[in-house]
PDB file of C-alpha atoms in Angstrom:
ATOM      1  CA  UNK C   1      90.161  44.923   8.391  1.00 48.00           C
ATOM      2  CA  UNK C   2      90.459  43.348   5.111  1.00 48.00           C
ATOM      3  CA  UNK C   3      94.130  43.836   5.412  1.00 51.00           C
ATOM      4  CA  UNK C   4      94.839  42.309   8.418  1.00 51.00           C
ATOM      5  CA  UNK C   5      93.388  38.799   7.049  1.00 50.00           C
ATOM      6  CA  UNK C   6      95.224  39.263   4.119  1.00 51.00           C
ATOM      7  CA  UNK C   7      98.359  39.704   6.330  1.00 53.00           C
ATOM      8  CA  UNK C   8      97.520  36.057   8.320  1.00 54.00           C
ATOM      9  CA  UNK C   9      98.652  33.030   6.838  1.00 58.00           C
ATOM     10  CA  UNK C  10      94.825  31.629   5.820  1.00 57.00           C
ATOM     11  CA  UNK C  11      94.286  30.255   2.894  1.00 59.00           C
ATOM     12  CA  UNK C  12      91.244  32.135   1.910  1.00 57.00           C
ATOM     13  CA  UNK C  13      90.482  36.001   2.447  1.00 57.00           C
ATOM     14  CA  UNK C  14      87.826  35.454   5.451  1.00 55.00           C
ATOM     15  CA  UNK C  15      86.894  39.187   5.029  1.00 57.00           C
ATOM     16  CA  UNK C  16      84.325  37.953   1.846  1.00 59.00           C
ATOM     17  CA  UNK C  17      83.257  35.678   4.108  1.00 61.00           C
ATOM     18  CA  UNK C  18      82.466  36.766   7.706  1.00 65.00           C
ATOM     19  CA  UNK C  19      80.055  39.779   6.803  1.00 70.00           C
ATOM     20  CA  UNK C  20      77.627  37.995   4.689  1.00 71.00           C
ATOM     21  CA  UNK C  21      77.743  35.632   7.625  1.00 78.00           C
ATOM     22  CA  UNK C  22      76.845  38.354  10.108  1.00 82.00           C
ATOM     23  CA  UNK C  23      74.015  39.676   7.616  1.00 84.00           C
ATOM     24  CA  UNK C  24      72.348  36.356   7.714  1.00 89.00           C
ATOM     25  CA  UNK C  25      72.572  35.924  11.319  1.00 90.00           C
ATOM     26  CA  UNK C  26      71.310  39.608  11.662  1.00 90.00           C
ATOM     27  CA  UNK C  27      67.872  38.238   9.436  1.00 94.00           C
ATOM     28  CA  UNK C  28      67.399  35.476  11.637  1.00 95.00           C
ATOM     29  CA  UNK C  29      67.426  37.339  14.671  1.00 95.00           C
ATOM     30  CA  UNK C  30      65.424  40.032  12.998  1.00 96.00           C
ATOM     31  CA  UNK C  31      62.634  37.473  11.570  1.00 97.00           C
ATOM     32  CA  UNK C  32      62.743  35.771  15.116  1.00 96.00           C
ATOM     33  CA  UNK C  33      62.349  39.379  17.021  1.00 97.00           C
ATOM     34  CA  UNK C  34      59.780  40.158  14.383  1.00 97.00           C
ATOM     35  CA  UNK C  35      57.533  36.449  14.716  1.00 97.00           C
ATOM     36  CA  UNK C  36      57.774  36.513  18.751  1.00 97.00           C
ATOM     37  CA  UNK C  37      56.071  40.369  18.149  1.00 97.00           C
ATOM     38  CA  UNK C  38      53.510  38.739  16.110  1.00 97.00           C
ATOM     39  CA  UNK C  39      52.789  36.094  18.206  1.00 97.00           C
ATOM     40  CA  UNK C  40      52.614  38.281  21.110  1.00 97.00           C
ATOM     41  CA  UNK C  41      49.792  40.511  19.205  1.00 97.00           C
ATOM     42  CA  UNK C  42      47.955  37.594  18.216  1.00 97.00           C
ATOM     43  CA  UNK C  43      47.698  36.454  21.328  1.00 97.00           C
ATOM     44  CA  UNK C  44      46.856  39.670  23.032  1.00 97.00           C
ATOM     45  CA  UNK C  45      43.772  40.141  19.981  1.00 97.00           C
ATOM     46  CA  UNK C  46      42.345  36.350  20.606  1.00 97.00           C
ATOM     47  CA  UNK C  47      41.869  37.542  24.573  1.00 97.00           C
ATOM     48  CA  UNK C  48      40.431  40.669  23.995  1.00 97.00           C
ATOM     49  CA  UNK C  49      38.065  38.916  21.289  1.00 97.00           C
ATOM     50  CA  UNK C  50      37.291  35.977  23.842  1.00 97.00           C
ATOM     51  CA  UNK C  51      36.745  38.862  26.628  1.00 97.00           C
ATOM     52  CA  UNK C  52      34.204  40.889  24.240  1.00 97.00           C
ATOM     53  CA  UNK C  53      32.265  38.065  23.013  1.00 97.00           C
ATOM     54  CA  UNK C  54      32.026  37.322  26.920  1.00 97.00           C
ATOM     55  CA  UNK C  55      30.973  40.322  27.930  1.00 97.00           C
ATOM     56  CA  UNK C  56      28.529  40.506  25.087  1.00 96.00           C
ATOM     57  CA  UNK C  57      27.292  37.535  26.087  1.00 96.00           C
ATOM     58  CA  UNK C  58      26.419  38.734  29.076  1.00 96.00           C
ATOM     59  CA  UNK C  59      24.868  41.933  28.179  1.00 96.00           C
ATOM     60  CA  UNK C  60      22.364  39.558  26.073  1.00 95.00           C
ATOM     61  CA  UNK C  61      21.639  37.140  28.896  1.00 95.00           C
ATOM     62  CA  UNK C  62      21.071  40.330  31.416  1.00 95.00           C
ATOM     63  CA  UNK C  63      18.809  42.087  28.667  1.00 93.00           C
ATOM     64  CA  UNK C  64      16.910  38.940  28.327  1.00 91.00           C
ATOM     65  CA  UNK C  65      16.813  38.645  32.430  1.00 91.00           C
ATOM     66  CA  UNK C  66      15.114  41.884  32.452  1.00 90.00           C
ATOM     67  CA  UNK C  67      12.867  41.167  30.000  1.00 85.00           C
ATOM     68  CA  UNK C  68      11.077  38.304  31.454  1.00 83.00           C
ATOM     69  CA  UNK C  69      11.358  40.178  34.773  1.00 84.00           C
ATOM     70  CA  UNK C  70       9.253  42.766  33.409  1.00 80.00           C
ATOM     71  CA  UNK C  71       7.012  40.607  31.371  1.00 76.00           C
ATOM     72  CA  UNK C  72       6.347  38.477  35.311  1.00 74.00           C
ATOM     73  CA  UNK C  73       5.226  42.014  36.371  1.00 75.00           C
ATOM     74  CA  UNK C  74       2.857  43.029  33.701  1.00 68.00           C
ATOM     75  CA  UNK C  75       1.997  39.330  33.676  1.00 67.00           C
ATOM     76  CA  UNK C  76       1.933  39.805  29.622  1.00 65.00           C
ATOM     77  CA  UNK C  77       2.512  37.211  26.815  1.00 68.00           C
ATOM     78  CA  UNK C  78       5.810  36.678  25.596  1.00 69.00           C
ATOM     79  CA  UNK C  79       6.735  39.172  22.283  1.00 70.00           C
ATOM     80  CA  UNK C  80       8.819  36.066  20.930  1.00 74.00           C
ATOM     81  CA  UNK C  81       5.985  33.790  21.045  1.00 77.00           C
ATOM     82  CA  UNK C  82       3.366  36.056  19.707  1.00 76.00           C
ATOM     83  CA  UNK C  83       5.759  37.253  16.378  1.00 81.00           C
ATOM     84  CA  UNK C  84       5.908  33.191  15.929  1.00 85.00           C
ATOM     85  CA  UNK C  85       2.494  32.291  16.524  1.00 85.00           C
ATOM     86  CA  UNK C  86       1.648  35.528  13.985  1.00 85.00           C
ATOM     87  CA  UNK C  87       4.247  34.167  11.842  1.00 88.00           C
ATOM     88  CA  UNK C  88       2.092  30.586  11.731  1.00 87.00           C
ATOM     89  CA  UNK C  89      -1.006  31.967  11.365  1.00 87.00           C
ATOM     90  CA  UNK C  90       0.327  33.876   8.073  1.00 85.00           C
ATOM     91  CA  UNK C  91       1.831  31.045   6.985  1.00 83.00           C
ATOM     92  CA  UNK C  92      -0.938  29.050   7.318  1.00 80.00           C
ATOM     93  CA  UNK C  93      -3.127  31.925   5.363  1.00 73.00           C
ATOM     94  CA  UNK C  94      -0.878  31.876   2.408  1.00 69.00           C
ATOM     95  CA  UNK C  95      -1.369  28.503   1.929  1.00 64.00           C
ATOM     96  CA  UNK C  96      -5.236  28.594   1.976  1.00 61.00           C
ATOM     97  CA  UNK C  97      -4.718  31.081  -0.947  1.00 59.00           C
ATOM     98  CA  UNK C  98      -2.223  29.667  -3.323  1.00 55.00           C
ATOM     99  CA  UNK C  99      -4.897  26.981  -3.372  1.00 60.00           C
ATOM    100  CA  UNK C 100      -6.384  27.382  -7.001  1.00 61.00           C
ATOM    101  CA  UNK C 101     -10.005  27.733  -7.259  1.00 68.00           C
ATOM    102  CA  UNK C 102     -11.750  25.235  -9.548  1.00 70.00           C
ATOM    103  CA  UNK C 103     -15.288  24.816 -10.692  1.00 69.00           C
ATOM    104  CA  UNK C 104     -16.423  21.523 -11.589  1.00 72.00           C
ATOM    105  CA  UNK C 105     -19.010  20.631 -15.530  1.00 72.00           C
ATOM    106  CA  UNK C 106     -21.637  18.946 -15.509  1.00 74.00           C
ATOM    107  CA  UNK C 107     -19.494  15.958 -16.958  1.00 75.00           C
ATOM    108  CA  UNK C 108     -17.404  16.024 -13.558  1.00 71.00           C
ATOM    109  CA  UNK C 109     -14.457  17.744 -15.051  1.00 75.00           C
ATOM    110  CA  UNK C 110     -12.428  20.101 -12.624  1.00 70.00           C
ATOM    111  CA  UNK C 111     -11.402  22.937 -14.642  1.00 72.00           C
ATOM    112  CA  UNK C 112      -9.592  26.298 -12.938  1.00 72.00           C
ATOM    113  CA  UNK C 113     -11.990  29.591 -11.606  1.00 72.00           C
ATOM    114  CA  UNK C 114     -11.047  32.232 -13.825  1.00 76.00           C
ATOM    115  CA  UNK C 115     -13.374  34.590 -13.690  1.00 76.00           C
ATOM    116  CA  UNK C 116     -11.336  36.872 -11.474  1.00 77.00           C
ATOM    117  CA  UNK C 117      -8.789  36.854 -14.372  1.00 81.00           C
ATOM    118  CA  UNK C 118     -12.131  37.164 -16.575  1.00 84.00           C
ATOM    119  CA  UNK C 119     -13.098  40.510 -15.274  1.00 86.00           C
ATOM    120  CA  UNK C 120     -10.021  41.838 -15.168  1.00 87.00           C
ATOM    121  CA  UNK C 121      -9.371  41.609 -18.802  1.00 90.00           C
ATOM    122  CA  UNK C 122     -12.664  43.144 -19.135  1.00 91.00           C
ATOM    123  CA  UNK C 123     -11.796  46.321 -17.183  1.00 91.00           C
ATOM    124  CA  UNK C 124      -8.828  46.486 -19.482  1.00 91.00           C
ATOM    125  CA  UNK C 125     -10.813  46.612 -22.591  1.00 92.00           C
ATOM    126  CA  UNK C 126     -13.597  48.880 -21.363  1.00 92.00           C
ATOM    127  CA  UNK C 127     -10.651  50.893 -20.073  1.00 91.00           C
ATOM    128  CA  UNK C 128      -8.875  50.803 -23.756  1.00 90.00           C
ATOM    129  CA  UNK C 129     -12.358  51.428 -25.392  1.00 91.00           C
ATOM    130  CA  UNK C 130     -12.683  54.364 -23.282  1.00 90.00           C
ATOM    131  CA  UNK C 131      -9.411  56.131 -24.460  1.00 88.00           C
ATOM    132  CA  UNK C 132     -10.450  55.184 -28.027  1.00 88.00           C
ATOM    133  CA  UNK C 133     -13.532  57.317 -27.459  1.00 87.00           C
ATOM    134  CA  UNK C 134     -11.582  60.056 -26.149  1.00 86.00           C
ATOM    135  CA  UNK C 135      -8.645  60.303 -28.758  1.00 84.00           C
ATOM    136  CA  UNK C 136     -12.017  60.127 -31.456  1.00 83.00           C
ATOM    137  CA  UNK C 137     -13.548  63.082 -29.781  1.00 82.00           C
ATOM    138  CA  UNK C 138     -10.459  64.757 -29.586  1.00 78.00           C
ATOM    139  CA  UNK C 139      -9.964  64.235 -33.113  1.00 76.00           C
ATOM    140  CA  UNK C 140     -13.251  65.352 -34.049  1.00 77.00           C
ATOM    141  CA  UNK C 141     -13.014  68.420 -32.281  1.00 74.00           C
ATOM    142  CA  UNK C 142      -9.924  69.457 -33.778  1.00 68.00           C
ATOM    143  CA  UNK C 143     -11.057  68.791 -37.040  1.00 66.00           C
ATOM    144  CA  UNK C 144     -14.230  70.944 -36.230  1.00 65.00           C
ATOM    145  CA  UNK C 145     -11.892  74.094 -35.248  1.00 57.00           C
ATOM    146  CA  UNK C 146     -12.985  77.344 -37.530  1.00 56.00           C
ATOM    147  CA  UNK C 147     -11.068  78.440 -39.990  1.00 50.00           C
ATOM    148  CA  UNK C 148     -10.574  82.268 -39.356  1.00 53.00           C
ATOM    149  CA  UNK C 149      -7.220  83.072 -40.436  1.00 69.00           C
ATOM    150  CA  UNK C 150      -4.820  80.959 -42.891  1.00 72.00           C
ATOM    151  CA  UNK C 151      -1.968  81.567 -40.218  1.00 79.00           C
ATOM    152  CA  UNK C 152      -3.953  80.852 -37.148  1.00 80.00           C
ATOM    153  CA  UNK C 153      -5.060  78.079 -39.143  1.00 78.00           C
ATOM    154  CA  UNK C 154      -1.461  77.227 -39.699  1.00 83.00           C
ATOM    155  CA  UNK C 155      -1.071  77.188 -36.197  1.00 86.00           C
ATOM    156  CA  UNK C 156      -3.927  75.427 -35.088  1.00 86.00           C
ATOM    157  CA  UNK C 157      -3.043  72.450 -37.221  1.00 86.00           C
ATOM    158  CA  UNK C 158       0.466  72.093 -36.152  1.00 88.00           C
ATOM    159  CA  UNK C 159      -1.018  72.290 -32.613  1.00 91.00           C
ATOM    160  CA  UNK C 160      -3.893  69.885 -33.174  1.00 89.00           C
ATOM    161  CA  UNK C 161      -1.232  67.428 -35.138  1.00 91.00           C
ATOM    162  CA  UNK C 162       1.739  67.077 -32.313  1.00 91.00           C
ATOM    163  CA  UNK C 163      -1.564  66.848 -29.898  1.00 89.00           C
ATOM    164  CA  UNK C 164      -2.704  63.525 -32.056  1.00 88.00           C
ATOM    165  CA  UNK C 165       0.626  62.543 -32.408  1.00 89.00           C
ATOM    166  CA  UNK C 166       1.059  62.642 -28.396  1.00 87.00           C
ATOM    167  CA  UNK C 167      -2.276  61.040 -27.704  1.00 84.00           C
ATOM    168  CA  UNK C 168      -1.381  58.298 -30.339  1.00 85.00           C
ATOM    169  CA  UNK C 169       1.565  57.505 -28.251  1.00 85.00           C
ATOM    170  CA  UNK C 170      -0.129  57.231 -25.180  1.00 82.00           C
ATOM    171  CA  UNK C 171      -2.818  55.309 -26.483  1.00 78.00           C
ATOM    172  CA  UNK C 172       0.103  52.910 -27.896  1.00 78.00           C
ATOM    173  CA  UNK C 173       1.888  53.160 -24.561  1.00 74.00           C
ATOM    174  CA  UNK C 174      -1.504  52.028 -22.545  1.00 68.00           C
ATOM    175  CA  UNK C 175      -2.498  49.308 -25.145  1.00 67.00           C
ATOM    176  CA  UNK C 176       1.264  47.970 -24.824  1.00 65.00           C
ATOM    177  CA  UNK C 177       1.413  48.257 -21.415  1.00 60.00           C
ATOM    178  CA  UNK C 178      -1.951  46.354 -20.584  1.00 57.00           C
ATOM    179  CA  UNK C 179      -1.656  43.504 -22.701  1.00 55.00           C
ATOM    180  CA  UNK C 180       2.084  42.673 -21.364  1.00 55.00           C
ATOM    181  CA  UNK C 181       1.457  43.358 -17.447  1.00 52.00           C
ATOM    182  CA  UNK C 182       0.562  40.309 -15.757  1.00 51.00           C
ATOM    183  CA  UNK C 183      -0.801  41.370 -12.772  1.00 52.00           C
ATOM    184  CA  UNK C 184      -0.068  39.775  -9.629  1.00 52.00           C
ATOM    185  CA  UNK C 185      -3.427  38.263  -7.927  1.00 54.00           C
ATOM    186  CA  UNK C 186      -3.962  35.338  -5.280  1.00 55.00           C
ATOM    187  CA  UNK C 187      -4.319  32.613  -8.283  1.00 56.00           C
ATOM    188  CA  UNK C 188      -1.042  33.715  -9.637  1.00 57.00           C
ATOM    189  CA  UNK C 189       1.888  34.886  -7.171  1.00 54.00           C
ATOM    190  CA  UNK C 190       4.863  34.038  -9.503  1.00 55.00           C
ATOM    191  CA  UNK C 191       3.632  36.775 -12.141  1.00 56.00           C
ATOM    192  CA  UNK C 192       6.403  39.575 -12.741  1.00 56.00           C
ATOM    193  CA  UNK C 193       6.328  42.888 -11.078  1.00 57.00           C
ATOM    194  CA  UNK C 194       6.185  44.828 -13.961  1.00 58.00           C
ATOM    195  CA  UNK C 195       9.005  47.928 -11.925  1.00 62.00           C
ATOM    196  CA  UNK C 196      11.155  44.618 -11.737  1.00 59.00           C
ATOM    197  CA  UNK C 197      11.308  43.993 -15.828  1.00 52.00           C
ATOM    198  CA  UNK C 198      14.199  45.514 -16.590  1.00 49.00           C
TER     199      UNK C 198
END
């Protein structure tokens, strides 16, 4: 082909320039074939989304239908109504108890109830003075263990030692524990859940 325009009397070799001519006009029809394709999904997805939120639609309005049909013939009270009017009442209730107790002197000065907070830092330390007892008369016990034999002996002592030594880290475990938990009570709802520390 290329020799034939060569052969014409043209002042410029047209085969350089006809093919990349034909390529573009190849993309255009290609991009054009490929955006009417596109178009043509688009617009088949946007009915079949209109036609399924329709229908969906429906299904909701006939559930709801049936619903009140069947609430007319048990002549019942409405579930929706009864979740909300729960829903206020609880509402209601938590705001009764965020309400801070307060006792007032004999000088007229309101100052916060805190005994509930009182007695609970007492059952702490009755509870802590209670495992002190215990690790004491552990203690005491092993020290009181006979003496038969110098290896039993041996024995005993590395027994009775990693025993203190475990007791002394639960005792350290409870004592931290107690004195950094902030236990959650009706006086104070923002105190940390002590799973959600970490």
């Amino acid at each position: 082909m290329w020799h034939m325009c060569l052969c014409l009397s043209k002042p410029y070799p047209t085969y350089s320039i006809f093919p990349p001519r034909k390529s573009k006009i190849w993309q255009i029809k290609e991009k054009q074939k490929k955006s009417d394709e596109a178009k043509i999904r688009f617009e088949a997805k946007q009915a079949r989304m209109e036609r399924e939120e329709q229908e969906r639609k429906a299904r909701s309005q006939r559930a709801a239908e049936a619903r009140r049909e069947e609430l007319a013939k048990t002549k019942g009270e409405d579930p929706v109504k009864a979740a909300l009017a729960r829903l206020k009442a609880k509402k209601i209730g938590t705001e009764e108890t965020n309400q801070q107790k307060t006792l007032t002197t004999e000088k007229g000065e309101v100052l916060p109830d805190n005994s509930d907070m009182m007695a609970l830092r007492k059952a702490r330390r009755l509870a802590r003075q209670q495992n002190e007892v215990k690790t004491e008369n552990l203690e005491n016990r092993i020290e009181e263990a006979p003496t038969a034999e110098p290896q039993k002996s041996a024995v005993a002592a590395a027994i009775a030692r990693a025993k203190a030594k475990r007791l002394a880290q639960v005792k350290d475990a409870v004592t931290t524990e107690s004195e950094s938990t902030v236990e959650k009570t009706k006086e104070n709802p923002t105190a940390l859940d002590p799973k959600k520390r970490r």
